[in-house]
Amino acid sequence: MTVLITGANGQLGKELQKLLLEKKIDFVAADVSEMDITNEVLVNQFISEVNPDVIYHCAAYTAVDAAEDEGKELNRLINVEGTRYISNAAYHVGAKLVYISTDYVFDGTKATEYTVDDVPNPKNEYGLTKFEGEEAVRELIDTHYIVRTSWVFGEFGKNFVYTMQSLAQTRQTLTIVNDQFGRPTWTRTLAEFMVHLIESDAEFGTYHLSNDNSCSWYEFAKEILKDTDVEVLPVDSTQFVQKAYRPKHSVMDLSKAKATGFIIPTWQDALNQFLGR
Ligand SMILES: NC(=O)c1ccc[n+]([C@@H]2O[C@H](COP(=O)([O-])OP(=O)(O)OC[C@H]3O[C@@H](n4cnc5c(N)ncnc54)[C@H](OP(=O)(O)O)[C@@H]3O)[C@@H](O)[C@H]2O)c1
């Protein structure tokens, strides 16, 4: 089996590389210097040369606030056009495509958990382009898995866990938003699920995958810093004005992922394992 990873040097791409190495699964790792996904000719050439059976499409524009203005065009080019080129090329070589999407496709106004069949209503540019990326995948290639995830943390790259740990070095008190709820996701759990979909020959379609249980950012920060003396205080999101809209309640239902036989750890267990405690 030949496996190709796009965005291989990103937070998720690196975790996936680590997992595939552990599992002794050969792969080709491509990031922007090997295959800029906004270059259609290059994408077609690269993918037909590699001729993969599976493409894990992790490349994305992920600067959510910059996507509202200065990064708007690039965000669209990478997340919509790039995904379109990857999907088309995947179709032509007969590959299975695993595309990573986001909870930001939802507006976060639903009081209960979002199911895979709920109608998306993205409220920021990043969420909109990730959803249009989903639509491109659905239109161009039947042999696809769309995996929506949220609040990603892990060993590689910038994320909320590292930000909290770094702030805790210099601050005695941190104020953290307590009115936005979601499900944190350890890159390890997500990478394992992506591989599980292929290995278990799961039904193609759309899945939600994060760690189990939900929390606010404040509760997440409290757990991250529980072994420190730093005081974590809850605040309302009106005190942290951000350029891009953030969903208030983007808790996604995990039952379809669980029905494939995949065991999903709670975010607390995942976090503690990640932090080695
Ligand atoms: N992080 C989260 O909280 C979160 C939440 C929900 C969904 N997701 C989704 O999860 C997936 C993985 O995210 P992540 O956290 O691993 O993001 P990331 O760390 O930003 O990784 C994205 C990778 O894509 C690369 N890339 C950007 N433009 C490219 C291009 N034109 N051609 C090829 N590669 C390009 C980036 O390279 P450069 O760094 O050199 O630009 C980077 O290595 C993405 O689809 C993202 O939308 C993430």
Short mmCIF file of C-alpha atoms and ligand atoms in Angstrom, two decimals:
data_model
loop_
_atom_site.label_atom_id
_atom_site.label_comp_id
_atom_site.label_asym_id
_atom_site.label_seq_id
_atom_site.Cartn_x
_atom_site.Cartn_y
_atom_site.Cartn_z
CA MET A 1 0.00 0.00 0.00
CA THR A 2 1.33 3.46 -0.90
CA VAL A 3 0.38 6.32 1.40
CA LEU A 4 0.75 10.04 0.77
CA ILE A 5 0.48 12.73 3.46
CA THR A 6 -0.15 16.36 2.44
CA GLY A 7 0.75 19.09 4.94
CA ALA A 8 3.15 16.52 6.40
CA ASN A 9 5.08 19.07 8.48
CA GLY A 10 2.03 20.47 10.24
CA GLN A 11 0.79 19.59 13.71
CA LEU A 12 -1.30 16.64 12.52
CA GLY A 13 0.93 15.63 9.60
CA LYS A 14 3.91 15.12 11.92
CA GLU A 15 1.87 13.04 14.36
CA LEU A 16 0.64 10.91 11.50
CA GLN A 17 4.20 10.41 10.26
CA LYS A 18 5.22 9.30 13.77
CA LEU A 19 2.32 6.83 13.98
CA LEU A 20 2.94 5.36 10.52
CA LEU A 21 6.64 4.90 11.34
CA GLU A 22 5.66 3.05 14.54
CA LYS A 23 3.27 0.87 12.58
CA LYS A 24 5.92 0.28 9.89
CA ILE A 25 3.62 1.63 7.17
CA ASP A 26 5.58 3.25 4.32
CA PHE A 27 4.52 6.73 3.29
CA VAL A 28 5.50 9.71 1.18
CA ALA A 29 5.49 12.93 3.21
CA ALA A 30 4.80 16.11 1.25
CA ASP A 31 4.54 19.65 2.49
CA VAL A 32 4.49 22.89 0.53
CA SER A 33 8.11 22.57 -0.68
CA GLU A 34 7.44 19.14 -2.24
CA MET A 35 3.88 19.73 -3.45
CA ASP A 36 2.28 23.17 -3.20
CA ILE A 37 -1.38 22.14 -3.28
CA THR A 38 -2.38 25.44 -4.91
CA ASN A 39 -0.44 24.45 -8.06
CA GLU A 40 -2.80 22.20 -10.01
CA VAL A 41 -0.21 21.03 -12.55
CA LEU A 42 2.23 20.11 -9.81
CA VAL A 43 -0.45 18.32 -7.78
CA ASN A 44 -1.46 16.19 -10.79
CA GLN A 45 2.14 15.41 -11.63
CA PHE A 46 3.17 14.60 -8.04
CA ILE A 47 0.16 12.42 -7.30
CA SER A 48 0.35 10.50 -10.56
CA GLU A 49 4.06 9.82 -9.91
CA VAL A 50 3.49 8.65 -6.31
CA ASN A 51 0.32 6.80 -7.36
CA PRO A 52 -0.94 6.43 -3.77
CA ASP A 53 -3.63 4.06 -2.55
CA VAL A 54 -4.42 6.43 0.31
CA ILE A 55 -4.02 10.20 0.66
CA TYR A 56 -4.19 11.76 4.12
CA HIS A 57 -4.92 15.37 3.23
CA CYS A 58 -3.67 17.38 6.24
CA ALA A 59 -2.51 20.52 4.37
CA ALA A 60 -4.60 23.58 5.14
CA TYR A 61 -4.58 27.29 5.78
CA THR A 62 -5.23 27.37 9.55
CA ALA A 63 -4.79 31.03 10.61
CA VAL A 64 -8.43 31.54 11.55
CA ASP A 65 -8.30 35.29 12.32
CA ALA A 66 -5.98 36.21 9.42
CA ALA A 67 -8.40 34.38 7.09
CA GLU A 68 -10.91 37.18 7.75
CA ASP A 69 -8.83 39.81 5.95
CA GLU A 70 -5.14 39.73 4.96
CA GLY A 71 -5.16 35.95 4.47
CA LYS A 72 -8.58 35.76 2.86
CA GLU A 73 -7.46 34.93 -0.69
CA LEU A 74 -4.76 32.49 0.36
CA ASN A 75 -7.18 30.76 2.75
CA ARG A 76 -9.58 30.19 -0.13
CA LEU A 77 -6.84 29.14 -2.53
CA ILE A 78 -5.43 26.50 -0.15
CA ASN A 79 -8.60 25.21 1.55
CA VAL A 80 -10.96 25.21 -1.44
CA GLU A 81 -8.91 25.16 -4.66
CA GLY A 82 -6.09 23.08 -3.16
CA THR A 83 -8.57 20.53 -1.83
CA ARG A 84 -10.29 20.47 -5.21
CA TYR A 85 -6.97 19.70 -6.97
CA ILE A 86 -6.10 16.98 -4.43
CA SER A 87 -9.58 15.39 -4.74
CA ASN A 88 -9.47 15.38 -8.52
CA ALA A 89 -5.97 13.91 -8.63
CA ALA A 90 -6.94 11.31 -5.99
CA TYR A 91 -9.89 10.28 -8.12
CA HIS A 92 -7.74 9.86 -11.23
CA VAL A 93 -5.25 7.53 -9.50
CA GLY A 94 -8.03 5.60 -7.71
CA ALA A 95 -6.87 6.58 -4.20
CA LYS A 96 -8.93 6.76 -1.03
CA LEU A 97 -8.93 10.32 0.32
CA VAL A 98 -9.03 11.26 4.00
CA TYR A 99 -9.81 14.98 4.34
CA ILE A 100 -9.67 16.78 7.69
CA SER A 101 -12.37 19.34 8.37
CA THR A 102 -13.46 21.36 11.38
CA ASP A 103 -16.21 22.04 13.92
CA TYR A 104 -16.17 25.61 12.54
CA VAL A 105 -18.43 24.41 9.73
CA PHE A 106 -21.16 24.76 12.39
CA ASP A 107 -22.35 28.04 13.89
CA GLY A 108 -22.28 26.73 17.46
CA THR A 109 -25.79 27.84 18.32
CA LYS A 110 -27.20 24.33 18.82
CA ALA A 111 -27.63 23.42 22.48
CA THR A 112 -27.07 19.71 21.88
CA GLU A 113 -24.31 17.83 20.05
CA TYR A 114 -23.90 18.31 16.29
CA THR A 115 -24.44 15.09 14.35
CA VAL A 116 -22.75 14.34 11.02
CA ASP A 117 -26.12 14.98 9.34
CA ASP A 118 -26.68 18.46 10.81
CA VAL A 119 -26.62 21.19 8.20
CA PRO A 120 -23.41 23.27 8.41
CA ASN A 121 -23.64 27.03 8.76
CA PRO A 122 -20.08 28.38 8.92
CA LYS A 123 -19.77 31.87 10.36
CA ASN A 124 -16.15 32.67 9.61
CA GLU A 125 -14.00 32.55 6.44
CA TYR A 126 -11.93 29.59 7.60
CA GLY A 127 -15.03 27.53 8.45
CA LEU A 128 -16.62 28.51 5.14
CA THR A 129 -13.62 27.44 3.07
CA LYS A 130 -13.19 24.18 5.02
CA PHE A 131 -16.86 23.46 4.29
CA GLU A 132 -16.40 24.30 0.60
CA GLY A 133 -13.42 21.93 0.71
CA GLU A 134 -15.76 19.24 2.06
CA GLU A 135 -18.17 19.92 -0.80
CA ALA A 136 -15.35 19.61 -3.35
CA VAL A 137 -14.37 16.24 -1.86
CA ARG A 138 -17.99 14.98 -1.98
CA GLU A 139 -18.40 16.16 -5.56
CA LEU A 140 -15.16 14.79 -6.97
CA ILE A 141 -14.39 11.51 -5.25
CA ASP A 142 -16.70 8.85 -3.79
CA THR A 143 -13.93 6.98 -1.99
CA HIS A 144 -13.56 9.64 0.69
CA TYR A 145 -13.56 10.07 4.44
CA ILE A 146 -14.27 13.57 5.74
CA VAL A 147 -13.21 13.80 9.38
CA ARG A 148 -14.32 16.89 11.28
CA THR A 149 -12.25 17.62 14.36
CA SER A 150 -11.87 20.40 16.94
CA TRP A 151 -9.52 22.07 19.46
CA VAL A 152 -6.46 20.12 18.30
CA PHE A 153 -3.42 19.76 20.56
CA GLY A 154 -0.33 17.56 20.44
CA GLU A 155 3.43 17.33 20.38
CA PHE A 156 4.04 19.23 17.16
CA GLY A 157 3.18 22.85 16.42
CA LYS A 158 1.41 25.65 18.22
CA ASN A 159 -1.64 24.81 20.29
CA PHE A 160 -3.61 25.76 23.39
CA VAL A 161 -1.77 23.35 25.72
CA TYR A 162 1.63 24.80 24.84
CA THR A 163 0.25 28.35 25.04
CA MET A 164 -1.08 27.74 28.57
CA GLN A 165 2.18 26.14 29.68
CA SER A 166 4.19 28.99 28.27
CA LEU A 167 1.99 31.69 29.87
CA ALA A 168 2.24 29.84 33.19
CA GLN A 169 6.02 30.48 33.16
CA THR A 170 5.54 34.22 33.55
CA ARG A 171 2.04 34.80 34.99
CA GLN A 172 0.51 34.09 38.38
CA THR A 173 -3.07 34.50 37.13
CA LEU A 174 -4.67 33.63 33.81
CA THR A 175 -8.18 34.61 32.70
CA ILE A 176 -9.69 32.12 30.30
CA VAL A 177 -12.96 32.09 28.37
CA ASN A 178 -15.68 30.07 30.08
CA ASP A 179 -18.61 30.48 27.67
CA GLN A 180 -17.33 28.56 24.62
CA PHE A 181 -17.65 24.79 24.77
CA GLY A 182 -16.12 22.08 22.63
CA ARG A 183 -14.15 18.86 22.57
CA PRO A 184 -10.33 18.92 22.66
CA THR A 185 -8.57 16.49 20.31
CA TRP A 186 -5.15 14.94 20.81
CA THR A 187 -3.41 14.60 17.44
CA ARG A 188 -2.49 11.04 18.45
CA THR A 189 -6.17 10.04 18.79
CA LEU A 190 -7.00 11.70 15.48
CA ALA A 191 -4.09 10.09 13.63
CA GLU A 192 -5.05 6.68 15.03
CA PHE A 193 -8.62 7.18 13.84
CA MET A 194 -7.48 8.18 10.34
CA VAL A 195 -5.45 4.98 10.08
CA HIS A 196 -8.28 2.96 11.65
CA LEU A 197 -10.72 4.11 8.94
CA ILE A 198 -8.46 2.65 6.27
CA GLU A 199 -7.46 -0.49 8.17
CA SER A 200 -11.03 -1.35 9.13
CA ASP A 201 -12.32 -0.55 5.65
CA ALA A 202 -14.98 1.66 7.27
CA GLU A 203 -17.89 2.94 5.24
CA PHE A 204 -16.98 6.06 3.23
CA GLY A 205 -18.54 9.34 4.33
CA THR A 206 -18.39 12.04 6.99
CA TYR A 207 -17.26 11.46 10.58
CA HIS A 208 -16.72 13.53 13.71
CA LEU A 209 -13.64 12.78 15.74
CA SER A 210 -12.39 14.46 18.89
CA ASN A 211 -11.70 13.17 22.37
CA ASP A 212 -14.74 12.30 24.46
CA ASN A 213 -16.34 14.55 27.13
CA SER A 214 -16.61 18.27 26.54
CA CYS A 215 -15.42 21.41 28.33
CA SER A 216 -14.99 25.15 28.13
CA TRP A 217 -11.57 26.69 27.38
CA TYR A 218 -11.43 27.62 31.08
CA GLU A 219 -11.99 24.00 32.15
CA PHE A 220 -9.40 22.84 29.63
CA ALA A 221 -6.85 25.36 30.98
CA LYS A 222 -7.59 24.34 34.60
CA GLU A 223 -6.80 20.71 33.76
CA ILE A 224 -3.63 21.62 31.83
CA LEU A 225 -2.30 23.69 34.75
CA LYS A 226 -3.61 21.61 37.64
CA ASP A 227 -0.11 20.78 38.91
CA THR A 228 1.01 24.42 38.97
CA ASP A 229 0.39 27.36 41.33
CA VAL A 230 -1.12 29.48 38.57
CA GLU A 231 -4.61 30.75 39.32
CA VAL A 232 -7.00 30.23 36.39
CA LEU A 233 -10.03 32.53 36.39
CA PRO A 234 -13.14 32.24 34.18
CA VAL A 235 -14.19 35.16 31.97
CA ASP A 236 -16.83 35.88 29.38
CA SER A 237 -15.73 35.81 25.70
CA THR A 238 -16.85 39.46 25.33
CA GLN A 239 -13.58 40.29 27.12
CA PHE A 240 -11.52 38.63 24.37
CA VAL A 241 -12.52 40.21 21.10
CA GLN A 242 -11.24 38.19 18.14
CA LYS A 243 -11.49 39.01 14.45
CA ALA A 244 -13.15 35.74 13.46
CA TYR A 245 -16.45 34.49 14.87
CA ARG A 246 -16.06 31.58 17.34
CA PRO A 247 -18.85 29.04 17.93
CA LYS A 248 -20.24 29.00 21.49
CA HIS A 249 -21.17 25.33 21.56
CA SER A 250 -19.38 23.23 18.95
CA VAL A 251 -19.63 19.85 20.65
CA MET A 252 -19.78 17.20 17.92
CA ASP A 253 -21.50 13.85 18.30
CA LEU A 254 -19.00 10.98 18.14
CA SER A 255 -21.37 8.03 17.75
CA LYS A 256 -20.59 7.35 14.07
CA ALA A 257 -16.85 7.13 14.79
CA LYS A 258 -17.52 4.87 17.80
CA ALA A 259 -19.73 2.62 15.65
CA THR A 260 -16.67 1.74 13.54
CA GLY A 261 -15.22 0.03 16.64
CA PHE A 262 -12.78 2.85 17.43
CA ILE A 263 -12.31 3.45 21.18
CA ILE A 264 -12.20 7.19 21.93
CA PRO A 265 -10.38 8.28 25.10
CA THR A 266 -11.78 11.20 27.11
CA TRP A 267 -9.99 14.51 26.61
CA GLN A 268 -8.79 14.33 30.22
CA ASP A 269 -7.17 10.92 29.68
CA ALA A 270 -5.71 12.01 26.35
CA LEU A 271 -4.29 15.22 27.85
CA ASN A 272 -2.77 13.44 30.83
CA GLN A 273 -1.21 10.79 28.63
CA PHE A 274 0.17 13.50 26.34
CA LEU A 275 1.63 15.34 29.36
CA GLY A 276 3.02 12.08 30.74
CA ARG A 277 1.15 12.22 34.05
N1 LIG B 1 -5.50 22.98 14.70
C1 LIG B 1 -6.79 22.86 15.02
O1 LIG B 1 -7.22 23.20 16.14
C2 LIG B 1 -7.75 22.29 14.01
C3 LIG B 1 -9.13 22.22 14.34
C4 LIG B 1 -10.00 21.67 13.43
C5 LIG B 1 -9.55 21.21 12.21
N2 LIG B 1 -8.23 21.30 11.90
C6 LIG B 1 -7.79 20.80 10.59
O2 LIG B 1 -6.83 19.77 10.82
C7 LIG B 1 -5.92 19.71 9.71
C8 LIG B 1 -4.50 19.74 10.24
O3 LIG B 1 -4.32 20.97 10.96
P1 LIG B 1 -2.98 21.30 11.72
O4 LIG B 1 -3.34 21.75 13.08
O5 LIG B 1 -2.01 20.18 11.54
O6 LIG B 1 -2.51 22.57 10.87
P2 LIG B 1 -1.06 23.12 10.61
O7 LIG B 1 -0.16 22.75 11.73
O8 LIG B 1 -1.23 24.56 10.26
O9 LIG B 1 -0.57 22.29 9.34
C9 LIG B 1 -0.99 22.59 8.04
C10 LIG B 1 0.15 22.24 7.12
O10 LIG B 1 -0.25 22.54 5.77
C11 LIG B 1 0.85 23.16 5.13
N3 LIG B 1 0.44 23.96 3.99
C12 LIG B 1 -0.05 25.24 3.99
N4 LIG B 1 -0.23 25.67 2.74
C13 LIG B 1 0.14 24.65 1.91
C14 LIG B 1 0.20 24.50 0.51
N5 LIG B 1 -0.16 25.50 -0.31
N6 LIG B 1 0.63 23.33 0.01
C15 LIG B 1 1.01 22.32 0.83
N7 LIG B 1 1.00 22.41 2.18
C16 LIG B 1 0.57 23.56 2.71
C17 LIG B 1 1.46 24.01 6.21
O11 LIG B 1 2.76 24.42 5.85
P3 LIG B 1 3.31 25.84 6.40
O12 LIG B 1 3.31 25.73 7.89
O13 LIG B 1 4.67 25.91 5.79
O14 LIG B 1 2.35 26.88 5.90
C18 LIG B 1 1.42 23.06 7.39
O15 LIG B 1 2.57 22.22 7.41
C19 LIG B 1 -6.29 20.88 8.81
O16 LIG B 1 -7.12 20.42 7.77
C20 LIG B 1 -7.08 21.81 9.71
O17 LIG B 1 -7.99 22.60 8.97
C21 LIG B 1 -7.32 21.82 12.78
#
